[in-house]
Structure formats: structure tokens, C-alpha cells
XYZ file of C-alpha atoms in Angstrom:
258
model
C 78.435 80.287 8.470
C 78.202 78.293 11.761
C 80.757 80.388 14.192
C 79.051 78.662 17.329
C 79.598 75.277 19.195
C 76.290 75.010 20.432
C 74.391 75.285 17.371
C 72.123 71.973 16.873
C 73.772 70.912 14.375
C 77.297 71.052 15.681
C 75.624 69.129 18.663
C 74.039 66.425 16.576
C 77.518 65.734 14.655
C 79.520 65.796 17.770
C 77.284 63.072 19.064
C 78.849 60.811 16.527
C 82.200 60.603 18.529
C 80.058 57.732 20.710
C 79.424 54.869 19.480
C 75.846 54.680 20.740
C 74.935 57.378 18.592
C 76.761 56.565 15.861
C 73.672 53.948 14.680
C 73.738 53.880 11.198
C 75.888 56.667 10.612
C 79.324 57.584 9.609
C 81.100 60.412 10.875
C 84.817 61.372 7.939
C 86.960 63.665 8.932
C 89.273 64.336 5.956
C 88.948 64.746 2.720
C 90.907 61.559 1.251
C 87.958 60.338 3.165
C 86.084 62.029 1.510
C 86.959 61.032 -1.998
C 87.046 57.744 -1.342
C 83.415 57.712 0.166
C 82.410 59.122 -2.974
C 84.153 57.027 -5.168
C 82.570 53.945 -3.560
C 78.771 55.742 -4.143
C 78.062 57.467 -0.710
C 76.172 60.302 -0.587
C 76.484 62.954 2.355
C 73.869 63.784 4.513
C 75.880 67.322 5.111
C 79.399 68.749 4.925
C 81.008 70.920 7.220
C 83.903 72.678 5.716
C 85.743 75.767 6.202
C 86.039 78.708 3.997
C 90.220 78.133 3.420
C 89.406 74.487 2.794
C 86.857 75.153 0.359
C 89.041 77.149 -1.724
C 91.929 75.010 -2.054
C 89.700 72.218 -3.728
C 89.424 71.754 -7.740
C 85.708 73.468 -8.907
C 84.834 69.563 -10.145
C 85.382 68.022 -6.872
C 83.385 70.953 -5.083
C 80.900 70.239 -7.656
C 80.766 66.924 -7.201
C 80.340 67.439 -3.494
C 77.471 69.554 -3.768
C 75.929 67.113 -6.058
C 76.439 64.111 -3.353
C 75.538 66.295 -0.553
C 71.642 66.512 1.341
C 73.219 70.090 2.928
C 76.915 71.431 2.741
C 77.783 74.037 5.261
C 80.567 76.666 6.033
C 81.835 76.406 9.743
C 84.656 78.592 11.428
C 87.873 76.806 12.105
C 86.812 76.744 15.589
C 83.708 74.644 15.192
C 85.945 72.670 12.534
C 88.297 71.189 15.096
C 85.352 70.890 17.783
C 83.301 68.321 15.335
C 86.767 66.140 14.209
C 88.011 63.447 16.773
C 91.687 64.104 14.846
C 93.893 66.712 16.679
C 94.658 68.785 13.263
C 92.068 68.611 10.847
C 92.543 69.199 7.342
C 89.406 71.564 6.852
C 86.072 69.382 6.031
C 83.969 66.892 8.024
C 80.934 64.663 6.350
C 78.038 62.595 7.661
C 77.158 59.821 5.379
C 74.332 56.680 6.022
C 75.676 53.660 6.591
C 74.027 50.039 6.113
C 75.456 46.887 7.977
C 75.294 43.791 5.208
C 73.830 40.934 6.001
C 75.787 38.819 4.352
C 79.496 38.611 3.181
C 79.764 38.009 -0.770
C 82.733 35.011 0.052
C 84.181 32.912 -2.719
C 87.486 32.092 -1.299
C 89.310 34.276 1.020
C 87.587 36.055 4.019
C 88.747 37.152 7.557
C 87.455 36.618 10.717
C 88.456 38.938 13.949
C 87.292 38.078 17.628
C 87.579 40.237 20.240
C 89.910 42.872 18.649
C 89.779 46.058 20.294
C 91.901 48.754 18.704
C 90.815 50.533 16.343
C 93.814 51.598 14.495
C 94.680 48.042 14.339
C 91.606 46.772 12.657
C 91.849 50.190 10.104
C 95.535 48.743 9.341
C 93.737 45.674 8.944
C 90.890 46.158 6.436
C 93.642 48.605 4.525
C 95.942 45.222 3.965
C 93.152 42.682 3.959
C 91.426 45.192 0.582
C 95.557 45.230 -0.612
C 95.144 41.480 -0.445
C 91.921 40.622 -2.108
C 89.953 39.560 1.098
C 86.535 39.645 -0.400
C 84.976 39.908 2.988
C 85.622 40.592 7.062
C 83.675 38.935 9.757
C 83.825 40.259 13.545
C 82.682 39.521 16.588
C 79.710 41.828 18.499
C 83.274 42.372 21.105
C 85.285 43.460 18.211
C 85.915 47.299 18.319
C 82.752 49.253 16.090
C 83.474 49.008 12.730
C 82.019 52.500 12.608
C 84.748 54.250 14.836
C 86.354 57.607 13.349
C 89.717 55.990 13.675
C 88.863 52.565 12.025
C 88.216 54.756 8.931
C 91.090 57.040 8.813
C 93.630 54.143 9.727
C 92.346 51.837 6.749
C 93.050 55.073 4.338
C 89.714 54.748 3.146
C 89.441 50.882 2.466
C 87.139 50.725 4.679
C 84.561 51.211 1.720
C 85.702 48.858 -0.403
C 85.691 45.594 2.150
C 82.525 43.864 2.955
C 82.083 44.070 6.394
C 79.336 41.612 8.552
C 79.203 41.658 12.478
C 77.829 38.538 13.480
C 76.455 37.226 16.646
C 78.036 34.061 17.008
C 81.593 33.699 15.713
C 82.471 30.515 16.631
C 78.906 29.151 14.961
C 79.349 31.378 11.591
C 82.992 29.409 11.646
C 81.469 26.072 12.343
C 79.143 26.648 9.502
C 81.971 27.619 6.972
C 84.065 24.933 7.981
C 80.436 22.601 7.096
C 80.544 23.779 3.510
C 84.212 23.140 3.082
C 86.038 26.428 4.340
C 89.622 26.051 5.447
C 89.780 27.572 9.062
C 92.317 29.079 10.169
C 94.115 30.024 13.252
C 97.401 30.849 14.844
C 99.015 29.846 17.766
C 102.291 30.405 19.155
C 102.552 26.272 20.295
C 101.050 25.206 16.568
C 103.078 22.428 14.858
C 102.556 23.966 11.366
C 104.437 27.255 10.004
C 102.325 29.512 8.356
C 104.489 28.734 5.016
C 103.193 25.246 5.254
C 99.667 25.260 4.979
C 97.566 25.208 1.490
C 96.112 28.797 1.347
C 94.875 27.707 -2.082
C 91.682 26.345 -1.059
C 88.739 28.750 0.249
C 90.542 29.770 3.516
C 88.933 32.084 6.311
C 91.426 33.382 8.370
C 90.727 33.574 12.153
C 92.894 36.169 14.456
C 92.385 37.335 18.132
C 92.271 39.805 20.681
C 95.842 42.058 20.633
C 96.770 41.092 24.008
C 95.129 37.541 24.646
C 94.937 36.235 21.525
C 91.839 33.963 20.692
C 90.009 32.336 23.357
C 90.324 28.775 24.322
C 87.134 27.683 22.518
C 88.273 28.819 19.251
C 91.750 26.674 19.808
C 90.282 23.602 20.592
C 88.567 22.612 17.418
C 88.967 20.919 14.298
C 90.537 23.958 12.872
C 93.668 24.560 11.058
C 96.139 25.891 13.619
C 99.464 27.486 12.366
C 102.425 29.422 13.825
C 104.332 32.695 12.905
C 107.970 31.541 14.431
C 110.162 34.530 15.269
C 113.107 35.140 17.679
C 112.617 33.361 21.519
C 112.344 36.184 24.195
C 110.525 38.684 21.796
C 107.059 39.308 22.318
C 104.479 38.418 20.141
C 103.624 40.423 17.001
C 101.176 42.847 17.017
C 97.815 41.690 15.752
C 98.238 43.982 12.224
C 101.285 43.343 11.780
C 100.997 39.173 12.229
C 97.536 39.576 10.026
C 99.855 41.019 7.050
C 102.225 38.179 7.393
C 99.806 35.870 6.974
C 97.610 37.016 4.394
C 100.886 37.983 2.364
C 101.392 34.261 2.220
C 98.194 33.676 0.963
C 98.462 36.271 -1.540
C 102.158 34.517 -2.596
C 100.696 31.077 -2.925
C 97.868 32.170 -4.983
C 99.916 34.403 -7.022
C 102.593 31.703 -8.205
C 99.606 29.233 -8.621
């Protein structure tokens, strides 16, 4: 059992709370997380766990975690809470490999984020874009890492289940949808359409901005579809997750009744 913080390999994991080091690499805290990891195919490259968590869990899911795991490891409680970003842990930590996709599998609904910088809002995000049937997310290289501890726990482990592409020039990946006959979409608060009005029936990507200055001009002043959430005058804007659920319930209405 590791009972000290300084061991090398409490070191190494701890790293992963920084993006830089966090190349490749996954760092769950949890163990929905866990399941849900597993569920989608990941293997572990090791577990950290402590002794009481370890005995609450059902003999086939400890099995199954040994089977999935490259090294599984009993910590103290202590070194538990030092390798988890969360402030109350639930017992078990796990490194798993991660590879970014080149390419997003879309067909007819995908979603596009530029410059968004929380990451519980883009975990609430992929968690209703998944609910939704977004077959794919784009972001910008200034979107919030995809990879953060928080993105994960916040999309309640959606996060492996949405295709996920960062790619280095959003406004030219739009461009190049739009070219094949993509629906672009965007919102602004001076648009002449309400979000009810458009045609979400056609391949659509969905374009939303930055939480507290929205998209940038360049992305406004094209050819794209621009649309409005209207709400009560004096109240300020919706948050980013929440106006991204509006919208992509619509979608989900319009193709549902279709």
C-alpha cells in the first residue's frame, strides 16, 4: 500500500492536474467514471483505490477492473484525496490513454464551440449534446482542454461517448462544412430569426461562443445562419450550457415530430 505522497508514482499522477502534462492521458476520479470508461472500451494504465473503497464494490466489477487494468494499487486515504482534483473523493482514481480523432464521424448534427473556457460548462455540454444525438463536437485550440478532470466529471461520463476533434482553424473547418452543404449556425442576441424558426432538419452544425463575449466578430459576419434565443429585456444573457440545451432541444423537437 502507498501511505506516502512522495512516492513516484503519486508524483507522476498528480502531474495530471496540468494540462501540459496531461498529453495523451486521462486522469478519473470516481468510479461512475470509472464504469463508464470501461463501458466505452478503455483500459487503465493503473488504479489507485483505497482499501474501504475496494470493499464496497461487487467481486465482478473488481474483476473486471483488474482485467482492464496495466497495475491496480492500494493507497491510504491520505494519498487518495492528494491525487483527486475533487474536494471529497469517493475512494478510486484511474489513468487511462487517450487518442485525439482526427476526424469527426458527422452525418447531420455536430457542434462547434470557440473560445469556451469553463470547464464545467463544456462537461454540461457534451452530457446534453450525447442526450441529444450530436454525433460529433468541434472546438477551438482556445476552447478549455477537453482533457480537464472537471470536463469529465461534469458531462457524467459522456464524455466517452461524443466524438471529440480540436481543430486549428474554426472558422476554416466551418467554411468547409458550409462548402459541402452544412447548415451553420449561430446565435446572436440582435438576429432577426428565433431559434423556433429555423429548419434544424437539414445537416446543421451548431456554432456557440465564449461565456462572457460570445463569438467573435469574424464568426458573425458571414454567410451563416444567425438566430436568437429572445428572453425577458434587462436580464442577462443565458449561460452558454444552458442557451446550448435550448437550442439543441429544438433540434431534437423538429427532428422528432418529422
Amino acid at each position: 500500500m502507498i501511505t506516502s505522497r512522495q512516492n513516484s508514482l503519486v508524483r507522476s499522477i498528480r502531474k495530471l492536474h496540468q494540462r501540459k502534462y496531461r498529453q495523451g492521458q486521462l486522469l478519473l476520479e470516481g468510479t461512475h467514471l470509472l464504469q463508464e470508461a470501461l463501458a466505452a472500451g478503455y483500459r487503465f494504465a493503473v488504479v489507485c483505490y483505497t482499501a474501504s473503497w475496494q470493499a464496497k464494490q461487487s467481486p465482478a466489477f473488481w474483476q473486471q477492473i483488474l482485467h482492464r487494468s496495466d497495475r491496480a494499487v492500494e493507497v491510504s486515504e491520505e494519498v487518495l484525496a492528494a491525487l483527486c482534483t475533487t474536494t471529497t473523493p469517493d475512494g478510486v482514481v484511474a489513468v487511462a490513454d487517450y487518442t485525439p480523432l482526427p476526424t469527426l464521424p458527422l452525418k447531420r448534427l455536430g457542434l462547434c464551440l470557440v473560445t469556451l473556457q469553463d470547464p464545467g460548462n463544456l462537461g454540461t455540454i457534451i452530457r446534453t449534446a450525447a442526450a441529444v444525438g450530436v454525433e460529433g463536437l468541434l472546438l477551438t485550440p482556445d476552447c478549455v482542454d477537453i482533457t480537464h478532470p472537471k470536463v469529465l466529471r461534469a458531462s457524467a461520463g459522456q464524455w466517452f461517448r461524443l466524438p471529440m476533434q480540436t481543430v486549428t482553424d474554426g472558422l476554416a473547418t466551418l467554411k468547409t462544412y458550409q462548402a459541402q452543404g452544412w447548415q451553420i449556425v449561430v446565435t446572436l442576441p440582435t438576429a432577426p430569426l428565433i431559434y423556433w424558426q429555423a429548419d434544424f432538419r437539414q445537416p446543421t452544425l451548431l456554432v456557440m461562443g465564449n461565456e462572457g463575449q460570445g463569438l467573435p466578430p469574424a464568426y458573425q459576419n458571414l454567410t451563416f445562419t444567425a438566430l436568437r434565443i429572445p428572453q425577458e429585456p434587462n436580464v442577462e444573457s443565458l449561460n452558454v450550457a444552458i442557451a446550448t440545451a435550448v437550442l439543441l432541444y429544438e433540434v431534437y423537437r423538429q427532428r422528432w415530430l418529422d
